[in-house]
PDB file of C-alpha atoms and ligand atoms in Angstrom:
ATOM      1  CA  MET A 256     -19.299  57.714-143.270  1.00  0.00           C
ATOM      2  CA  TRP A 257     -22.173  55.214-143.102  1.00  0.00           C
ATOM      3  CA  ARG A 258     -24.217  55.833-139.949  1.00  0.00           C
ATOM      4  CA  ALA A 259     -26.689  53.491-138.283  1.00  0.00           C
ATOM      5  CA  THR A 260     -29.075  54.717-135.597  1.00  0.00           C
ATOM      6  CA  ILE A 261     -31.036  51.962-133.860  1.00  0.00           C
ATOM      7  CA  LEU A 262     -34.090  52.623-131.706  1.00  0.00           C
ATOM      8  CA  THR A 263     -34.630  49.751-129.299  1.00  0.00           C
ATOM      9  CA  ILE A 264     -35.613  48.841-125.751  1.00  0.00           C
ATOM     10  CA  PHE A 265     -32.504  46.614-125.692  1.00  0.00           C
ATOM     11  CA  PRO A 266     -29.588  48.903-126.629  1.00  0.00           C
ATOM     12  CA  GLU A 267     -27.205  46.422-124.993  1.00  0.00           C
ATOM     13  CA  MET A 268     -27.897  44.027-127.899  1.00  0.00           C
ATOM     14  CA  PHE A 269     -25.773  46.349-130.108  1.00  0.00           C
ATOM     15  CA  PRO A 270     -23.268  46.047-131.656  1.00  0.00           C
ATOM     16  CA  GLY A 271     -23.470  42.463-130.347  1.00  0.00           C
ATOM     17  CA  PRO A 272     -22.120  40.136-133.028  1.00  0.00           C
ATOM     18  CA  LEU A 273     -21.358  43.137-135.237  1.00  0.00           C
ATOM     19  CA  GLY A 274     -18.613  44.094-132.795  1.00  0.00           C
ATOM     20  CA  LEU A 275     -16.607  41.098-134.031  1.00  0.00           C
ATOM     21  CA  SER A 276     -15.039  39.964-137.298  1.00  0.00           C
ATOM     22  CA  LEU A 277     -15.340  42.068-140.474  1.00  0.00           C
ATOM     23  CA  ALA A 278     -18.086  44.374-139.231  1.00  0.00           C
ATOM     24  CA  GLY A 279     -16.389  44.837-135.863  1.00  0.00           C
ATOM     25  CA  LYS A 280     -13.039  45.715-137.400  1.00  0.00           C
ATOM     26  CA  ALA A 281     -14.761  48.157-139.724  1.00  0.00           C
ATOM     27  CA  LEU A 282     -16.610  49.685-136.772  1.00  0.00           C
ATOM     28  CA  ALA A 283     -13.366  50.082-134.824  1.00  0.00           C
ATOM     29  CA  ALA A 284     -11.698  51.542-137.914  1.00  0.00           C
ATOM     30  CA  GLY A 285     -14.465  54.147-138.244  1.00  0.00           C
ATOM     31  CA  LEU A 286     -15.771  52.881-141.597  1.00  0.00           C
ATOM     32  CA  TRP A 287     -19.267  52.991-140.121  1.00  0.00           C
ATOM     33  CA  THR A 288     -20.842  54.126-136.842  1.00  0.00           C
ATOM     34  CA  LEU A 289     -23.557  52.653-134.690  1.00  0.00           C
ATOM     35  CA  GLU A 290     -25.705  54.511-132.194  1.00  0.00           C
ATOM     36  CA  ALA A 291     -28.202  52.491-130.144  1.00  0.00           C
ATOM     37  CA  VAL A 292     -30.909  54.711-128.661  1.00  0.00           C
ATOM     38  CA  ASP A 293     -32.802  53.445-125.615  1.00  0.00           C
ATOM     39  CA  ILE A 294     -36.510  54.002-126.279  1.00  0.00           C
ATOM     40  CA  ARG A 295     -37.236  53.680-122.561  1.00  0.00           C
ATOM     41  CA  ALA A 296     -35.299  56.856-121.853  1.00  0.00           C
ATOM     42  CA  HIS A 297     -38.187  58.664-123.549  1.00  0.00           C
ATOM     43  CA  ALA A 298     -40.977  57.168-121.452  1.00  0.00           C
ATOM     44  CA  SER A 299     -42.824  59.606-119.210  1.00  0.00           C
ATOM     45  CA  ASP A 300     -44.053  57.548-116.257  1.00  0.00           C
ATOM     46  CA  LYS A 301     -42.085  56.247-113.326  1.00  0.00           C
ATOM     47  CA  HIS A 302     -42.268  52.664-114.638  1.00  0.00           C
ATOM     48  CA  ARG A 303     -40.716  53.849-117.907  1.00  0.00           C
ATOM     49  CA  SER A 304     -43.384  51.994-119.857  1.00  0.00           C
ATOM     50  CA  VAL A 305     -43.209  51.996-123.634  1.00  0.00           C
ATOM     51  CA  ASP A 306     -46.250  49.823-124.393  1.00  0.00           C
ATOM     52  CA  ASP A 307     -49.948  49.596-123.676  1.00  0.00           C
ATOM     53  CA  THR A 308     -52.877  47.296-124.422  1.00  0.00           C
ATOM     54  CA  PRO A 309     -54.137  47.105-128.024  1.00  0.00           C
ATOM     55  CA  ALA A 310     -57.076  49.289-128.989  1.00  0.00           C
ATOM     56  CA  GLY A 311     -59.927  46.974-129.918  1.00  0.00           C
ATOM     57  CA  GLY A 312     -58.704  44.309-127.550  1.00  0.00           C
ATOM     58  CA  GLY A 313     -56.713  41.161-128.155  1.00  0.00           C
ATOM     59  CA  PRO A 314     -53.552  39.652-126.753  1.00  0.00           C
ATOM     60  CA  GLY A 315     -50.219  41.310-126.103  1.00  0.00           C
ATOM     61  CA  MET A 316     -49.082  44.887-125.952  1.00  0.00           C
ATOM     62  CA  VAL A 317     -48.432  47.620-128.513  1.00  0.00           C
ATOM     63  CA  MET A 318     -45.536  50.086-128.506  1.00  0.00           C
ATOM     64  CA  ARG A 319     -46.811  53.601-127.889  1.00  0.00           C
ATOM     65  CA  ALA A 320     -46.679  56.264-130.602  1.00  0.00           C
ATOM     66  CA  ASP A 321     -46.013  59.105-128.140  1.00  0.00           C
ATOM     67  CA  VAL A 322     -42.975  57.472-126.521  1.00  0.00           C
ATOM     68  CA  LEU A 323     -41.553  56.323-129.860  1.00  0.00           C
ATOM     69  CA  GLY A 324     -42.205  59.739-131.402  1.00  0.00           C
ATOM     70  CA  ARG A 325     -40.129  61.425-128.705  1.00  0.00           C
ATOM     71  CA  ALA A 326     -37.348  58.863-129.123  1.00  0.00           C
ATOM     72  CA  VAL A 327     -37.252  59.350-132.901  1.00  0.00           C
ATOM     73  CA  ASP A 328     -37.335  63.147-132.664  1.00  0.00           C
ATOM     74  CA  ALA A 329     -34.539  63.219-130.100  1.00  0.00           C
ATOM     75  CA  ALA A 330     -32.311  60.861-132.091  1.00  0.00           C
ATOM     76  CA  VAL A 331     -32.929  61.895-135.695  1.00  0.00           C
ATOM     77  CA  ALA A 332     -33.063  65.409-137.132  1.00  0.00           C
ATOM     78  CA  ALA A 333     -36.099  66.112-139.328  1.00  0.00           C
ATOM     79  CA  ALA A 334     -33.786  66.801-142.286  1.00  0.00           C
ATOM     80  CA  ASP A 335     -31.749  63.625-141.789  1.00  0.00           C
ATOM     81  CA  PRO A 336     -31.585  62.071-145.275  1.00  0.00           C
ATOM     82  CA  ARG A 337     -31.207  58.486-144.080  1.00  0.00           C
ATOM     83  CA  PRO A 338     -34.041  56.044-144.790  1.00  0.00           C
ATOM     84  CA  ARG A 339     -36.203  55.248-141.777  1.00  0.00           C
ATOM     85  CA  LEU A 340     -36.868  51.554-141.524  1.00  0.00           C
ATOM     86  CA  VAL A 341     -38.970  49.638-139.051  1.00  0.00           C
ATOM     87  CA  MET A 342     -38.311  45.928-138.824  1.00  0.00           C
ATOM     88  CA  SER A 343     -41.592  44.079-139.301  1.00  0.00           C
ATOM     89  CA  PRO A 344     -42.764  40.688-140.598  1.00  0.00           C
ATOM     90  CA  ARG A 345     -45.393  42.685-142.516  1.00  0.00           C
ATOM     91  CA  GLY A 346     -42.760  44.688-144.344  1.00  0.00           C
ATOM     92  CA  VAL A 347     -41.266  44.635-147.823  1.00  0.00           C
ATOM     93  CA  PRO A 348     -38.964  41.581-147.953  1.00  0.00           C
ATOM     94  CA  LEU A 349     -35.298  42.560-147.743  1.00  0.00           C
ATOM     95  CA  THR A 350     -33.308  41.696-150.883  1.00  0.00           C
ATOM     96  CA  GLN A 351     -29.652  41.930-151.836  1.00  0.00           C
ATOM     97  CA  ALA A 352     -30.583  44.716-154.277  1.00  0.00           C
ATOM     98  CA  ARG A 353     -32.113  46.735-151.425  1.00  0.00           C
ATOM     99  CA  VAL A 354     -29.115  46.002-149.217  1.00  0.00           C
ATOM    100  CA  ALA A 355     -26.769  47.265-151.947  1.00  0.00           C
ATOM    101  CA  ALA A 356     -28.848  50.441-152.361  1.00  0.00           C
ATOM    102  CA  LEU A 357     -28.803  51.050-148.602  1.00  0.00           C
ATOM    103  CA  ALA A 358     -25.034  50.478-148.467  1.00  0.00           C
ATOM    104  CA  GLU A 359     -24.563  53.154-151.140  1.00  0.00           C
ATOM    105  CA  GLY A 360     -26.511  55.674-149.089  1.00  0.00           C
ATOM    106  CA  GLU A 361     -25.607  57.512-145.899  1.00  0.00           C
ATOM    107  CA  GLY A 362     -26.837  54.861-143.490  1.00  0.00           C
ATOM    108  CA  ALA A 363     -30.153  53.970-141.911  1.00  0.00           C
ATOM    109  CA  VAL A 364     -32.403  54.722-138.963  1.00  0.00           C
ATOM    110  CA  ILE A 365     -33.822  51.418-137.740  1.00  0.00           C
ATOM    111  CA  LEU A 366     -36.697  51.012-135.322  1.00  0.00           C
ATOM    112  CA  CYS A 367     -36.936  47.640-133.574  1.00  0.00           C
ATOM    113  CA  GLY A 368     -40.405  46.475-132.618  1.00  0.00           C
ATOM    114  CA  ARG A 369     -41.268  44.338-129.583  1.00  0.00           C
ATOM    115  CA  PHE A 370     -44.465  42.813-128.206  1.00  0.00           C
ATOM    116  CA  GLU A 371     -47.307  42.687-130.787  1.00  0.00           C
ATOM    117  CA  GLY A 372     -45.849  45.571-132.727  1.00  0.00           C
ATOM    118  CA  ILE A 373     -45.968  49.338-133.064  1.00  0.00           C
ATOM    119  CA  ASP A 374     -48.813  51.873-133.072  1.00  0.00           C
ATOM    120  CA  GLU A 375     -49.552  52.464-136.767  1.00  0.00           C
ATOM    121  CA  ARG A 376     -49.701  56.248-136.303  1.00  0.00           C
ATOM    122  CA  LEU A 377     -46.002  56.350-135.442  1.00  0.00           C
ATOM    123  CA  ILE A 378     -45.099  54.451-138.626  1.00  0.00           C
ATOM    124  CA  GLU A 379     -47.168  56.888-140.716  1.00  0.00           C
ATOM    125  CA  GLY A 380     -46.399  60.044-138.782  1.00  0.00           C
ATOM    126  CA  ARG A 381     -42.628  59.600-138.827  1.00  0.00           C
ATOM    127  CA  GLN A 382     -42.443  58.121-142.341  1.00  0.00           C
ATOM    128  CA  PHE A 383     -41.060  54.705-141.481  1.00  0.00           C
ATOM    129  CA  GLU A 384     -40.940  51.973-144.094  1.00  0.00           C
ATOM    130  CA  GLU A 385     -41.627  48.443-142.889  1.00  0.00           C
ATOM    131  CA  VAL A 386     -38.933  45.917-143.845  1.00  0.00           C
ATOM    132  CA  SER A 387     -39.069  42.158-143.261  1.00  0.00           C
ATOM    133  CA  ILE A 388     -36.153  39.748-143.177  1.00  0.00           C
ATOM    134  CA  GLY A 389     -38.343  36.755-144.043  1.00  0.00           C
ATOM    135  CA  ASP A 390     -41.638  34.971-143.607  1.00  0.00           C
ATOM    136  CA  TYR A 391     -41.325  33.965-139.962  1.00  0.00           C
ATOM    137  CA  VAL A 392     -41.939  35.814-136.720  1.00  0.00           C
ATOM    138  CA  LEU A 393     -39.128  36.856-134.368  1.00  0.00           C
ATOM    139  CA  SER A 394     -39.672  38.040-130.816  1.00  0.00           C
ATOM    140  CA  GLY A 395     -38.225  41.447-131.578  1.00  0.00           C
ATOM    141  CA  GLY A 396     -36.737  43.620-134.299  1.00  0.00           C
ATOM    142  CA  GLU A 397     -33.209  43.672-132.870  1.00  0.00           C
ATOM    143  CA  ILE A 398     -31.952  40.484-134.519  1.00  0.00           C
ATOM    144  CA  ALA A 399     -33.625  41.548-137.762  1.00  0.00           C
ATOM    145  CA  ALA A 400     -31.810  44.897-137.524  1.00  0.00           C
ATOM    146  CA  LEU A 401     -28.501  43.084-136.949  1.00  0.00           C
ATOM    147  CA  VAL A 402     -29.172  40.991-140.060  1.00  0.00           C
ATOM    148  CA  LEU A 403     -29.862  44.084-142.148  1.00  0.00           C
ATOM    149  CA  LEU A 404     -26.798  45.896-140.783  1.00  0.00           C
ATOM    150  CA  ASP A 405     -24.488  42.933-141.339  1.00  0.00           C
ATOM    151  CA  ALA A 406     -25.628  42.638-144.957  1.00  0.00           C
ATOM    152  CA  CYS A 407     -25.074  46.385-145.553  1.00  0.00           C
ATOM    153  CA  VAL A 408     -21.800  46.824-143.702  1.00  0.00           C
ATOM    154  CA  ARG A 409     -19.961  44.069-145.565  1.00  0.00           C
ATOM    155  CA  LEU A 410     -20.628  45.988-148.794  1.00  0.00           C
ATOM    156  CA  LEU A 411     -19.141  49.279-147.558  1.00  0.00           C
ATOM    157  CA  PRO A 412     -15.890  50.264-149.275  1.00  0.00           C
ATOM    158  CA  GLY A 413     -12.870  48.879-147.442  1.00  0.00           C
ATOM    159  CA  VAL A 414     -14.792  46.387-145.302  1.00  0.00           C
ATOM    160  CA  MET A 415     -14.232  43.252-147.349  1.00  0.00           C
ATOM    161  CA  GLY A 416     -10.849  42.366-148.713  1.00  0.00           C
ATOM    162  CA  LYS A 417     -11.692  41.602-152.311  1.00  0.00           C
ATOM    163  CA  GLU A 418     -14.250  43.837-154.015  1.00  0.00           C
ATOM    164  CA  ALA A 419     -14.761  41.121-156.615  1.00  0.00           C
ATOM    165  CA  SER A 420     -16.033  38.589-154.129  1.00  0.00           C
ATOM    166  CA  THR A 421     -19.353  40.411-153.761  1.00  0.00           C
ATOM    167  CA  ALA A 422     -19.969  40.551-157.523  1.00  0.00           C
ATOM    168  CA  GLU A 423     -20.124  36.776-157.912  1.00  0.00           C
ATOM    169  CA  GLU A 424     -21.991  35.720-154.815  1.00  0.00           C
ATOM    170  CA  SER A 425     -25.570  34.564-154.431  1.00  0.00           C
ATOM    171  CA  PHE A 426     -28.285  36.971-155.687  1.00  0.00           C
ATOM    172  CA  SER A 427     -25.870  39.480-157.206  1.00  0.00           C
ATOM    173  CA  GLN A 428     -26.774  38.308-160.718  1.00  0.00           C
ATOM    174  CA  GLY A 429     -30.145  36.810-159.908  1.00  0.00           C
ATOM    175  CA  LEU A 430     -28.477  33.430-159.377  1.00  0.00           C
ATOM    176  CA  LEU A 431     -27.419  31.408-156.365  1.00  0.00           C
ATOM    177  CA  GLU A 432     -23.699  30.871-156.072  1.00  0.00           C
ATOM    178  CA  TYR A 433     -21.956  27.820-157.540  1.00  0.00           C
ATOM    179  CA  PRO A 434     -20.487  25.201-155.150  1.00  0.00           C
ATOM    180  CA  GLN A 435     -17.113  26.017-153.598  1.00  0.00           C
ATOM    181  CA  TYR A 436     -14.199  23.678-152.836  1.00  0.00           C
ATOM    182  CA  THR A 437     -10.774  23.957-151.289  1.00  0.00           C
ATOM    183  CA  ARG A 438      -7.922  21.623-150.298  1.00  0.00           C
ATOM    184  CA  PRO A 439      -7.517  18.790-149.554  1.00  0.00           C
ATOM    185  CA  GLN A 440      -7.925  17.547-153.118  1.00  0.00           C
ATOM    186  CA  LEU A 441      -9.440  14.300-151.843  1.00  0.00           C
ATOM    187  CA  TRP A 442     -11.609  14.142-148.717  1.00  0.00           C
ATOM    188  CA  GLU A 443     -13.287  10.949-147.519  1.00  0.00           C
ATOM    189  CA  GLY A 444     -13.130   9.566-151.026  1.00  0.00           C
ATOM    190  CA  ARG A 445     -14.629  12.722-152.558  1.00  0.00           C
ATOM    191  CA  PRO A 446     -12.405  14.550-155.039  1.00  0.00           C
ATOM    192  CA  ILE A 447     -12.739  18.195-156.011  1.00  0.00           C
ATOM    193  CA  PRO A 448     -14.484  18.258-159.455  1.00  0.00           C
ATOM    194  CA  ALA A 449     -11.682  17.812-161.993  1.00  0.00           C
ATOM    195  CA  VAL A 450     -12.724  20.836-164.063  1.00  0.00           C
ATOM    196  CA  LEU A 451     -11.798  23.149-161.174  1.00  0.00           C
ATOM    197  CA  THR A 452      -8.212  21.957-161.133  1.00  0.00           C
ATOM    198  CA  CYS A 453      -7.679  21.637-164.908  1.00  0.00           C
ATOM    199  CA  GLY A 454      -6.274  25.159-165.190  1.00  0.00           C
ATOM    200  CA  ASP A 455      -8.620  26.169-168.043  1.00  0.00           C
ATOM    201  CA  HIS A 456     -10.232  29.392-166.865  1.00  0.00           C
ATOM    202  CA  ALA A 457     -12.986  29.355-169.507  1.00  0.00           C
ATOM    203  CA  LYS A 458     -13.982  25.807-168.584  1.00  0.00           C
ATOM    204  CA  VAL A 459     -14.066  26.726-164.911  1.00  0.00           C
ATOM    205  CA  GLU A 460     -16.287  29.712-165.697  1.00  0.00           C
ATOM    206  CA  ALA A 461     -18.648  27.590-167.801  1.00  0.00           C
ATOM    207  CA  TRP A 462     -18.912  24.936-165.087  1.00  0.00           C
ATOM    208  CA  ARG A 463     -19.624  27.520-162.392  1.00  0.00           C
ATOM    209  CA  ARG A 464     -22.222  29.183-164.534  1.00  0.00           C
ATOM    210  CA  ALA A 465     -23.981  25.891-165.246  1.00  0.00           C
ATOM    211  CA  GLU A 466     -23.925  24.915-161.577  1.00  0.00           C
ATOM    212  CA  ALA A 467     -25.269  28.306-160.492  1.00  0.00           C
ATOM    213  CA  GLU A 468     -28.114  27.953-162.986  1.00  0.00           C
ATOM    214  CA  ARG A 469     -28.843  24.355-161.975  1.00  0.00           C
ATOM    215  CA  LEU A 470     -29.003  25.261-158.268  1.00  0.00           C
ATOM    216  CA  THR A 471     -31.157  28.323-158.874  1.00  0.00           C
ATOM    217  CA  ARG A 472     -33.630  26.383-161.022  1.00  0.00           C
ATOM    218  CA  ALA A 473     -33.869  23.550-158.498  1.00  0.00           C
ATOM    219  CA  ARG A 474     -33.964  25.526-155.255  1.00  0.00           C
ATOM    220  CA  ARG A 475     -35.428  28.892-156.152  1.00  0.00           C
ATOM    221  CA  PRO A 476     -37.789  28.514-159.113  1.00  0.00           C
ATOM    222  CA  GLU A 477     -39.231  31.978-158.431  1.00  0.00           C
ATOM    223  CA  LEU A 478     -35.757  33.583-158.716  1.00  0.00           C
ATOM    224  CA  TRP A 479     -35.167  31.655-161.910  1.00  0.00           C
ATOM    225  CA  ALA A 480     -38.497  32.771-163.382  1.00  0.00           C
ATOM    226  CA  ALA A 481     -37.858  36.413-162.444  1.00  0.00           C
ATOM    227  CA  ARG A 482     -34.449  36.222-164.078  1.00  0.00           C
ATOM    228  CA  ALA A 483     -35.867  34.694-167.240  1.00  0.00           C
ATOM    229  CA  ALA A 484     -38.547  37.404-167.369  1.00  0.00           C
ATOM    230  CA  ALA A 485     -35.925  40.141-166.924  1.00  0.00           C
ATOM    231  CA  ALA A 486     -33.738  38.595-169.633  1.00  0.00           C
ATOM    232  CA  GLY A 487     -36.735  38.457-171.961  1.00  0.00           C
ATOM    233  CA  LYS A 488     -37.338  42.170-171.493  1.00  0.00           C
ATOM    234  CA  ARG A 489     -33.695  43.010-172.108  1.00  0.00           C
ATOM    235  CA  GLU A 490     -33.676  40.962-175.299  1.00  0.00           C
ATOM    236  CA  LYS A 491     -36.601  42.707-176.982  1.00  0.00           C
ATOM    237  CA  PRO A 492     -36.899  43.443-179.817  1.00  0.00           C
ATOM    238  CA  ARG A 493     -35.951  40.059-181.214  1.00  0.00           C
ATOM    239  CA  THR A 494     -34.092  39.717-184.498  1.00  0.00           C
ATOM    240  CA  ARG A 495     -36.094  39.286-187.694  1.00  0.00           C
ATOM    241  CA  ARG A 496     -35.629  35.544-187.815  1.00  0.00           C
ATOM    242  CA  GLY A 497     -36.930  35.350-184.270  1.00  0.00           C
ATOM    243  CA  LYS A 498     -33.553  34.296-182.980  1.00  0.00           C
ATOM    244  CA  THR A 499     -32.758  35.163-179.423  1.00  0.00           C
ATOM    245  CA  PRO A 500     -29.668  37.363-179.309  1.00  0.00           C
ATOM    246  CA  ARG A 501     -26.904  35.948-177.161  1.00  0.00           C
ATOM    247  CA  ARG A 502     -26.678  37.416-173.738  1.00  0.00           C
ATOM    248  CA  ASP A 503     -23.690  37.215-171.496  1.00  0.00           C
ATOM    249  CA  GLY A 504     -25.236  38.731-168.347  1.00  0.00           C
TER     250      GLY A 504
HETATM  251  N1  SAH B 225     -47.739  40.788-134.201  1.00  0.00           N
HETATM  252  C1  SAH B 225     -46.778  40.957-135.243  1.00  0.00           C
HETATM  253  C2  SAH B 225     -45.453  40.277-134.881  1.00  0.00           C
HETATM  254  C3  SAH B 225     -44.714  40.978-133.785  1.00  0.00           C
HETATM  255  S1  SAH B 225     -43.138  40.266-133.514  1.00  0.00           S
HETATM  256  C4  SAH B 225     -47.314  40.357-136.541  1.00  0.00           C
HETATM  257  O1  SAH B 225     -48.043  39.399-136.464  1.00  0.00           O
HETATM  258  O2  SAH B 225     -46.968  40.855-137.618  1.00  0.00           O
HETATM  259  C5  SAH B 225     -42.336  41.562-132.623  1.00  0.00           C
HETATM  260  C6  SAH B 225     -41.373  42.405-133.414  1.00  0.00           C
HETATM  261  O3  SAH B 225     -40.350  41.579-133.947  1.00  0.00           O
HETATM  262  C7  SAH B 225     -41.945  43.132-134.598  1.00  0.00           C
HETATM  263  O4  SAH B 225     -42.522  44.362-134.231  1.00  0.00           O
HETATM  264  C8  SAH B 225     -40.716  43.332-135.486  1.00  0.00           C
HETATM  265  O5  SAH B 225     -40.001  44.492-135.119  1.00  0.00           O
HETATM  266  C9  SAH B 225     -39.876  42.116-135.159  1.00  0.00           C
HETATM  267  N2  SAH B 225     -39.974  41.064-136.187  1.00  0.00           N
HETATM  268  C10 SAH B 225     -40.568  39.869-136.049  1.00  0.00           C
HETATM  269  N3  SAH B 225     -40.461  39.136-137.173  1.00  0.00           N
HETATM  270  C11 SAH B 225     -39.771  39.873-138.051  1.00  0.00           C
HETATM  271  C12 SAH B 225     -39.353  39.663-139.407  1.00  0.00           C
HETATM  272  N4  SAH B 225     -39.628  38.554-140.055  1.00  0.00           N
HETATM  273  N5  SAH B 225     -38.652  40.652-140.019  1.00  0.00           N
HETATM  274  C13 SAH B 225     -38.382  41.795-139.364  1.00  0.00           C
HETATM  275  N6  SAH B 225     -38.749  42.057-138.093  1.00  0.00           N
HETATM  276  C14 SAH B 225     -39.443  41.116-137.441  1.00  0.00           C
END
């Protein structure tokens, strides 16, 4: 079973939105588990403080390595094989590939920062990897952790109805998804593109493919370039006439 352990000063934020819908049903069904550990329970003073002023000066507060260390050690066995992630705008950007890899594992231990961040020695000393959900700054790691969990949980076996629906969606093949339509056939003078209702499966596939490529090129040139580079590598060596072999990927 996929297990998530969250270290936070706001355990009441969990499961939060993940208690509803797909993730919530899966949680209730025991397809994954969630344990929210209150970091404050591991503070040592009567004010239960978890933070202190930054060494070297500057604004804000920093989460203490000693308090966090105790919280981690109490919640996670040293031999626990799960990856230890700390949510951080400085981290490695989260991708669908990483999400898929995490979903295939045994779960994750996720540390949620607050204030200006976390004492670096804790990150090093307890082997946490910093993960970012994007180039913007949140007020805390909890919402970032919920984002990561939501992305992982929907990929767990039995959580989503159709397995196939994850294979075609955005990022799974280095492309954004094609546009989707449903009834009514005509809405405010806008028809569904005729190709989608013509009944020719191959034509539908070709249209979707072309739309996915068009959107990716226009909106995410860096994704498109990475995809082209990856395709180039796969295609080497080229044929003698220098023709590019067909690829269907
Ligand atoms: N001073 C830090 C920002 C701290 S924001 C800096 O400039 O890098 C407080 C906490 O919110 C962080 O410790 C982290 O846990 C979380 N957080 C903020 N933005 C995030 C992001 N983009 N991805 C993941 N976590 C984030």
